[in-house]
XYZ file of N, CA and C in Angstrom:
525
model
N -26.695 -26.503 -14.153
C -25.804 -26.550 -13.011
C -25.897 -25.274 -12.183
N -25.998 -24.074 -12.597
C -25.998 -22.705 -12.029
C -27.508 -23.056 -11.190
N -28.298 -23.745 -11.480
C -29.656 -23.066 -11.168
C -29.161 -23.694 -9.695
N -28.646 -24.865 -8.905
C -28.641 -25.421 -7.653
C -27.630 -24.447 -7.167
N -26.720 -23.559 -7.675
C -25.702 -23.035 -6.825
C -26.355 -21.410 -6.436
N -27.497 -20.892 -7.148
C -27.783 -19.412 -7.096
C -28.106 -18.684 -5.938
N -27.548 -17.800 -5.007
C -27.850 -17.562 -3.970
C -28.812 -15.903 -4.067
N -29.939 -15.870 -3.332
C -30.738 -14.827 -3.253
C -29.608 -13.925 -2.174
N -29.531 -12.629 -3.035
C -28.735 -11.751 -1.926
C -29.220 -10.674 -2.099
N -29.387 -10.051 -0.829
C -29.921 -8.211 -0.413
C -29.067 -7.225 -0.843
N -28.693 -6.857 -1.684
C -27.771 -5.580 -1.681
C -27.602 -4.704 -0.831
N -28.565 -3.884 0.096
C -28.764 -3.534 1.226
C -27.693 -4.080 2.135
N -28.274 -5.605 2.484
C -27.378 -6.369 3.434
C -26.082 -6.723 3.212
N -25.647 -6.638 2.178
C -24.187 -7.211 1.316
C -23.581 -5.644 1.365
N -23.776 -4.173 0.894
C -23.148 -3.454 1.183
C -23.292 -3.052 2.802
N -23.997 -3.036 3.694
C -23.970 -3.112 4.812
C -22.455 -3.907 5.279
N -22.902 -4.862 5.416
C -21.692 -6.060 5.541
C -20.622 -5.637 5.248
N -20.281 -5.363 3.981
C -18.650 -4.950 3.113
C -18.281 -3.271 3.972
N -19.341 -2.927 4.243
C -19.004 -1.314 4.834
C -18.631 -1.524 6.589
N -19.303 -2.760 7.428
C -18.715 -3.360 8.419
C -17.249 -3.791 8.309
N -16.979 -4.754 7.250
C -15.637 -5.067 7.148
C -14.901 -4.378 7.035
N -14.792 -3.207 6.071
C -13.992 -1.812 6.134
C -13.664 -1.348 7.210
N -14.711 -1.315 8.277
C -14.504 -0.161 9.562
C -14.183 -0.878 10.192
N -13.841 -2.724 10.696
C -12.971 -3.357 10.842
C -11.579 -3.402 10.614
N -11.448 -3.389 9.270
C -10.157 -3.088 8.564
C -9.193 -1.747 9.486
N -10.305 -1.013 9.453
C -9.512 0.894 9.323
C -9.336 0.291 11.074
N -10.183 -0.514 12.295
C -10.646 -0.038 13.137
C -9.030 -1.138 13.589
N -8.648 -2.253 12.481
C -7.379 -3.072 13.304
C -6.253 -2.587 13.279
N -6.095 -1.391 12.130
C -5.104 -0.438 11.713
C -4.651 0.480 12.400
N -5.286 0.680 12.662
C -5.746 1.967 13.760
C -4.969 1.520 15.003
N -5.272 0.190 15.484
C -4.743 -0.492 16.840
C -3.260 -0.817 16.306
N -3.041 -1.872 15.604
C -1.903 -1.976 15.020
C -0.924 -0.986 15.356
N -0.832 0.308 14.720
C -0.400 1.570 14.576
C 0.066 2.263 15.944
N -1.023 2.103 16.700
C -1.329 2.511 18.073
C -0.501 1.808 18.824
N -0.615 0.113 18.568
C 0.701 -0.704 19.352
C 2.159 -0.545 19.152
N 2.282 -0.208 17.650
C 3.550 0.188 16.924
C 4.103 1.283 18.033
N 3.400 2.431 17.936
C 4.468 3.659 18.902
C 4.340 3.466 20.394
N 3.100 2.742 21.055
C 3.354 2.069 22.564
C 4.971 1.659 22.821
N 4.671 0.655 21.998
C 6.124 -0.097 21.967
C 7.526 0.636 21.468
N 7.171 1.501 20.697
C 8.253 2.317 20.862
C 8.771 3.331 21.971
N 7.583 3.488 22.006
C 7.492 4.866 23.528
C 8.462 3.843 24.463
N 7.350 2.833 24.805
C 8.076 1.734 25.983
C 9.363 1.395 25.739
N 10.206 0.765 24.870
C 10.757 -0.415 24.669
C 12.227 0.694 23.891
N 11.901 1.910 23.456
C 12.662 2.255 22.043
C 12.414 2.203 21.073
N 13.101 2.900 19.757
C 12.914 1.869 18.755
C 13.352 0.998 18.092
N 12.972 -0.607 18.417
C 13.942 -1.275 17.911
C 12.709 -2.271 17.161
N 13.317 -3.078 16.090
C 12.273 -3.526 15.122
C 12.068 -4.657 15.448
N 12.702 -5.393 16.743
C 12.369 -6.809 16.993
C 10.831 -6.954 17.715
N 10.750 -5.898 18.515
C 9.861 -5.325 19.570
C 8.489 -5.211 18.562
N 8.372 -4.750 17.197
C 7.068 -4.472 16.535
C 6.996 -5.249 14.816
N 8.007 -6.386 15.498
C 8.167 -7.616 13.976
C 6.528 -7.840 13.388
N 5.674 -7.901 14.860
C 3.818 -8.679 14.117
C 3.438 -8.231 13.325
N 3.984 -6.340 14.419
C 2.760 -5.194 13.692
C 3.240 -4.620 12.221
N 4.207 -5.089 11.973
C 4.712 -4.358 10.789
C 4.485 -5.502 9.473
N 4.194 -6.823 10.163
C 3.647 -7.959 9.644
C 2.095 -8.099 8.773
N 1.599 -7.520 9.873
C 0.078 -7.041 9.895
C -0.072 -6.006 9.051
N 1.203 -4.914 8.685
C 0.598 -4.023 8.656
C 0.725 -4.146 6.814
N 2.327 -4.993 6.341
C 2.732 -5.053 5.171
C 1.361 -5.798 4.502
N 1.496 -7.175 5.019
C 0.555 -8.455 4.291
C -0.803 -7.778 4.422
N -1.140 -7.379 5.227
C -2.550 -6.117 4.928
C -2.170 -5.620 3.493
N -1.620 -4.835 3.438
C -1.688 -4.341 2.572
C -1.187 -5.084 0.880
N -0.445 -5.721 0.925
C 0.634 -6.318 0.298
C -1.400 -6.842 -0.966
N -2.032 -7.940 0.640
C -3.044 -9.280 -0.322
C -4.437 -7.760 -0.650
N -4.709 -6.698 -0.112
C -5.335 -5.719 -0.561
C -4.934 -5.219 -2.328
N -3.568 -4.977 -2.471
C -3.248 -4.774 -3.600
C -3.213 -5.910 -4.511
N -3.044 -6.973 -4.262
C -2.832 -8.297 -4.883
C -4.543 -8.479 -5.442
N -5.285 -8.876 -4.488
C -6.925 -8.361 -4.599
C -7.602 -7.715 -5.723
N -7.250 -6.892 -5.293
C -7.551 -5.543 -6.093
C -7.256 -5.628 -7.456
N -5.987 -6.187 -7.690
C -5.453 -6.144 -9.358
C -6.204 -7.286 -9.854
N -6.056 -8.473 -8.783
C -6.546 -9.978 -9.826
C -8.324 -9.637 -9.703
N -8.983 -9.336 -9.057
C -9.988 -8.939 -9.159
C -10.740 -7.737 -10.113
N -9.859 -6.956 -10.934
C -9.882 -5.872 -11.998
C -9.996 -4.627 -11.255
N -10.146 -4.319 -9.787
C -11.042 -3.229 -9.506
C -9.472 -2.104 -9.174
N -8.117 -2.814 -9.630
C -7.320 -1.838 -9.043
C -7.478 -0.619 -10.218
N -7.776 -0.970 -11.581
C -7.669 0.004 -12.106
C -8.727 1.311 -12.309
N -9.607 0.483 -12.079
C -11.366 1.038 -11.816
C -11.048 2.321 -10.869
N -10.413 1.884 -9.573
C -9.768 2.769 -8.689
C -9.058 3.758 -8.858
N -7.800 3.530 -9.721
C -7.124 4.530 -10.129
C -7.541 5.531 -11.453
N -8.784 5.010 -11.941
C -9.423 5.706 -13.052
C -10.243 6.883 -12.295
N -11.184 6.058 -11.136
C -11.663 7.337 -10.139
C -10.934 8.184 -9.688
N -10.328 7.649 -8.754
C -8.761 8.375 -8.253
C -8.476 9.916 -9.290
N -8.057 9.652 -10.324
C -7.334 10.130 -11.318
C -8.241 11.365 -11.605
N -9.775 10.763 -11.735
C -10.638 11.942 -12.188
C -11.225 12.725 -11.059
N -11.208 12.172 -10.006
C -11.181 13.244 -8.725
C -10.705 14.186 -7.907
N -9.239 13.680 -8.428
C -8.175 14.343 -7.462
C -7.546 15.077 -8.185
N -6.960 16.355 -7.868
C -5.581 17.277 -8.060
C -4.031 16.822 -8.851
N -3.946 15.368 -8.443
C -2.848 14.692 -8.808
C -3.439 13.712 -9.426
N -2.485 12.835 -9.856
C -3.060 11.902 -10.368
C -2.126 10.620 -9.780
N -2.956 9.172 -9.765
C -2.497 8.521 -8.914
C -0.573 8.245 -9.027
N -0.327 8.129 -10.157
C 0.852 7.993 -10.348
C 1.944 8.870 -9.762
N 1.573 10.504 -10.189
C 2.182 11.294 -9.759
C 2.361 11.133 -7.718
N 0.877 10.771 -7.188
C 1.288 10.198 -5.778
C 2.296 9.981 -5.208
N 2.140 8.202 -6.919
C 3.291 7.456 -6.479
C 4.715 8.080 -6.373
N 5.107 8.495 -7.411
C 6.030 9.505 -7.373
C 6.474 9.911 -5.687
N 6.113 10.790 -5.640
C 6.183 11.832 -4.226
C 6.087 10.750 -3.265
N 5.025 9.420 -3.001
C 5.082 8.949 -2.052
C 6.867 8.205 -1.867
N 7.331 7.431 -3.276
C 8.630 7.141 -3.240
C 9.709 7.991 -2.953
N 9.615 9.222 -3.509
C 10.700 10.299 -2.703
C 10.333 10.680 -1.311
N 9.422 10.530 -0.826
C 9.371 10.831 0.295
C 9.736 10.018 1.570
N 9.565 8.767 0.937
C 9.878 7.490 1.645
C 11.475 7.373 1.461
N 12.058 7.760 0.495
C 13.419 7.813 0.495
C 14.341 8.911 1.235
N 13.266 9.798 1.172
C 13.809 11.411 2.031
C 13.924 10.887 3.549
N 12.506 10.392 4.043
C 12.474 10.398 5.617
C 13.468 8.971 6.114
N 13.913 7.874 5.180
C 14.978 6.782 5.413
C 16.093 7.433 5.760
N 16.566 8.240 4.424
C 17.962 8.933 4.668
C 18.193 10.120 5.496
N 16.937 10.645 6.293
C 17.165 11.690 7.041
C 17.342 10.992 8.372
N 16.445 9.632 8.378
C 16.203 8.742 9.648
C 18.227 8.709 9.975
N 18.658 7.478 9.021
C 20.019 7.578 8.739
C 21.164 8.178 9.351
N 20.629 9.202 9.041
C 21.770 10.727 8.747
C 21.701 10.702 10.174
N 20.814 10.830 10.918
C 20.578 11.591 12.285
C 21.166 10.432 12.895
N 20.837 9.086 13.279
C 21.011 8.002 13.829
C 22.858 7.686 13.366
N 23.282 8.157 12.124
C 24.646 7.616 12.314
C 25.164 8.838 12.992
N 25.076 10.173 12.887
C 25.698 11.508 13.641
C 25.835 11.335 15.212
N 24.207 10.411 15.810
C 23.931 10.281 17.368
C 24.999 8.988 17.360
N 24.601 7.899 17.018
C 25.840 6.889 17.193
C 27.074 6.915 17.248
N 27.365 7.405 16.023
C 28.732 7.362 15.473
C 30.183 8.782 16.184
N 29.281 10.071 16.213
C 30.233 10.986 16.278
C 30.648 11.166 17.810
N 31.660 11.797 17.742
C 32.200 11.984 18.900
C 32.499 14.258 19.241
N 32.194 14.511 18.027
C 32.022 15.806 18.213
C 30.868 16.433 17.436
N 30.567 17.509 17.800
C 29.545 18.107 16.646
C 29.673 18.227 15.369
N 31.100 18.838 14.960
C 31.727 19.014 13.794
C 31.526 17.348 13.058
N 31.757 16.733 13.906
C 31.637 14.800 13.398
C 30.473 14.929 12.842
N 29.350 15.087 13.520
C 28.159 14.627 13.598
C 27.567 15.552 12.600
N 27.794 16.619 12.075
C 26.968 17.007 10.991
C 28.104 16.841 9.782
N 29.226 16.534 9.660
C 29.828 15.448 8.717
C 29.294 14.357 8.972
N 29.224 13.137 8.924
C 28.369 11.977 9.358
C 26.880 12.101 9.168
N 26.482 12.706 9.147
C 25.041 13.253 8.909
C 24.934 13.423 7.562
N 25.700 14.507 6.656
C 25.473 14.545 5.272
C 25.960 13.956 4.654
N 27.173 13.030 5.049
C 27.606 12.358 4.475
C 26.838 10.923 4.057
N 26.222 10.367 5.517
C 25.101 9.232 5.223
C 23.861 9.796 5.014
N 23.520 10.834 5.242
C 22.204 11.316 4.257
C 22.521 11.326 2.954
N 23.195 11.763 2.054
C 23.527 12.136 0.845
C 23.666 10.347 0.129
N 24.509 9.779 0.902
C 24.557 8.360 0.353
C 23.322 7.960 0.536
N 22.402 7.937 1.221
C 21.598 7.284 1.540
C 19.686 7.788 0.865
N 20.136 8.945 0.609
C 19.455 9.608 -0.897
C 19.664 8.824 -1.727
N 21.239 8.787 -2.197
C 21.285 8.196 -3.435
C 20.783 6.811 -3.665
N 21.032 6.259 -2.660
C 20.420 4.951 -2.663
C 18.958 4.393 -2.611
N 18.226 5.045 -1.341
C 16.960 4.670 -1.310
C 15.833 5.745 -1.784
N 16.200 6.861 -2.585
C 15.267 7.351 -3.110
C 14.499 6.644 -4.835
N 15.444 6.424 -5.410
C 15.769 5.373 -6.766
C 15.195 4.206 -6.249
N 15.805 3.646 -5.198
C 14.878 2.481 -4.927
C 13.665 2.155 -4.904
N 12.858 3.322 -3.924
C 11.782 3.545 -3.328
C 10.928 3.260 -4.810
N 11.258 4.308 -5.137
C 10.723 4.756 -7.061
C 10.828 3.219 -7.594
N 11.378 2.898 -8.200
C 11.254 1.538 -8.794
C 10.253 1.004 -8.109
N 10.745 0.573 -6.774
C 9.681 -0.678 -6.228
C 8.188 -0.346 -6.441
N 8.068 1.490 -6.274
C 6.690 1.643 -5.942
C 6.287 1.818 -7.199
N 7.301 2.062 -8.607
C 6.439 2.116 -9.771
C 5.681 1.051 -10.446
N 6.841 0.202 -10.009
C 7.218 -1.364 -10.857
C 5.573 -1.809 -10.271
N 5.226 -1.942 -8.345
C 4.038 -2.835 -7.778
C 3.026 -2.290 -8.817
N 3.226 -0.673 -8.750
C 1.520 0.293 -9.412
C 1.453 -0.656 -10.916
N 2.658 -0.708 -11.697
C 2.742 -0.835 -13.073
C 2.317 -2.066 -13.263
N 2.243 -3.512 -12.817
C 1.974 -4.517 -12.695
C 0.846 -4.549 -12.050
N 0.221 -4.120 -11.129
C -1.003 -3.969 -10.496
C -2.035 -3.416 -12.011
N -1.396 -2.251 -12.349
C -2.964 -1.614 -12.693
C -2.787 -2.711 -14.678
N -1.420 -3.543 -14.856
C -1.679 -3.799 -16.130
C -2.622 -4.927 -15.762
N -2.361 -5.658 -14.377
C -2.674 -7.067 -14.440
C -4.511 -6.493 -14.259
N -4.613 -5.674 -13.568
C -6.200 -5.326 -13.226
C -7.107 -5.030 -14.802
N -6.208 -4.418 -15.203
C -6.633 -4.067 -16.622
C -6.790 -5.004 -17.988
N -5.917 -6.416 -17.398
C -6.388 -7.521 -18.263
C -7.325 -8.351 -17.599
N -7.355 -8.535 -16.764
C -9.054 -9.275 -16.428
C -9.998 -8.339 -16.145
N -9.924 -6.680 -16.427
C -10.909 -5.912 -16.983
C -11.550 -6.257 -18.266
N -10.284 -6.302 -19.534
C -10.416 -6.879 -20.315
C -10.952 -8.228 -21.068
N -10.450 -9.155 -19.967
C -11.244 -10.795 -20.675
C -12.976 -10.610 -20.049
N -12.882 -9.966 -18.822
C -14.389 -9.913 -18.676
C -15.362 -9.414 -19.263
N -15.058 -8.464 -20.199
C -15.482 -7.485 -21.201
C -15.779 -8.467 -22.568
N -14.513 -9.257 -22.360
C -15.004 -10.090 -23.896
C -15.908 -11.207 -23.734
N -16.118 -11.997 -22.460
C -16.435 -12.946 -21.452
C -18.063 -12.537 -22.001
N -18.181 -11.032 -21.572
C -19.534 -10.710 -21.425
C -19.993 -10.695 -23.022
N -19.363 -10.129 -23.511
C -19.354 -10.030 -25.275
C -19.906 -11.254 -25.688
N -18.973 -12.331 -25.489
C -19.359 -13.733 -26.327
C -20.692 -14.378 -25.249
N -21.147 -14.163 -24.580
C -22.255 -14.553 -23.774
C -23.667 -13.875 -24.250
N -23.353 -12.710 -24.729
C -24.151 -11.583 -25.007
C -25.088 -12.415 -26.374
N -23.782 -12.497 -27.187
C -23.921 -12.945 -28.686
C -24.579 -14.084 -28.535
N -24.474 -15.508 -27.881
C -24.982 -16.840 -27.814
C -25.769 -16.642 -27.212
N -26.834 -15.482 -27.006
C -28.079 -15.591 -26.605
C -28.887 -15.921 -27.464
């Protein structure tokens, strides 16, 4: 059955190709991103105004990681990752979740002080007051969500690392 389905392929031409799609990828991101603060510049910022791009920008990323794990190569990644870099991917994660929780609750803080106050004295009460809540809340959050995706990503990548390993094993043997 394999012998009618086997396709002759160039490696040459196949990483060519995959290195096109990339600079596609980076090159719609790039625009995306670019439309994101247009529209803010123009319009404000309001999130009805950049619903696509933030659409584009999640599910990009969202079926990349999804990919990546059911395909085995998320962990392959974070094994390079790990032995290249200064940090290690986790620790990233880390910092990327506090940081994402820092710049929410600073976003927050500032936006309820401009809204809300009616004096200065208001407004930097109102400020630490919804910064501080808003620490507490979305820094913990951030952390979970972003440990929980990595933690499920790199186990699920790491078991069809695994069956392929044995896949190859018992194929090896019935030669």
């Amino acid at each position: 059955m394999g012998f009618w389905n086997k396709k002759i392929v160039d490696e040459r031409v196949y990483n060519t190709q995959n290195k096109i799609y990339r600079e596609i990828y980076i090159l719609t991101m790039i625009i995306v991103i670019a439309s994101i603060a247009v529209k803010f510049y123009l319009s404000g910022i309001s999130m009805e105004s950049v619903a696509t791009e933030m659409v584009i920008l999640i599910c990009g990323s969202l079926y990349y990681g999804f990919r990546s794990a059911q395909l085995g190569v998320f962990s392959d990644e974070v094994e390079l990752h790990d032995a290249n870099s200064k940090f290690s991917y986790s620790t990233k994660q880390l910092i990327l979740g506090i940081g994402l929780g820092l710049v929410i609750a600073i976003f927050m803080g500032i936006n309820s002080a401009y809204q809300y106050a009616d004096s200065s004295s208001q407004a930097i009460e109102y400020f630490f007051v919804v910064f501080i809540v808003s620490l507490i809340i979305y820094v913990p959050l951030y952390l979970l969500l972003l440990f929980a995706a990595y933690k499920s990503a790199l186990n699920k990548s790491q078991k069809v690392n695994s069956k392929m390993l044995e896949e190859d094993d018992d194929a090896g043997r019935n030669r």
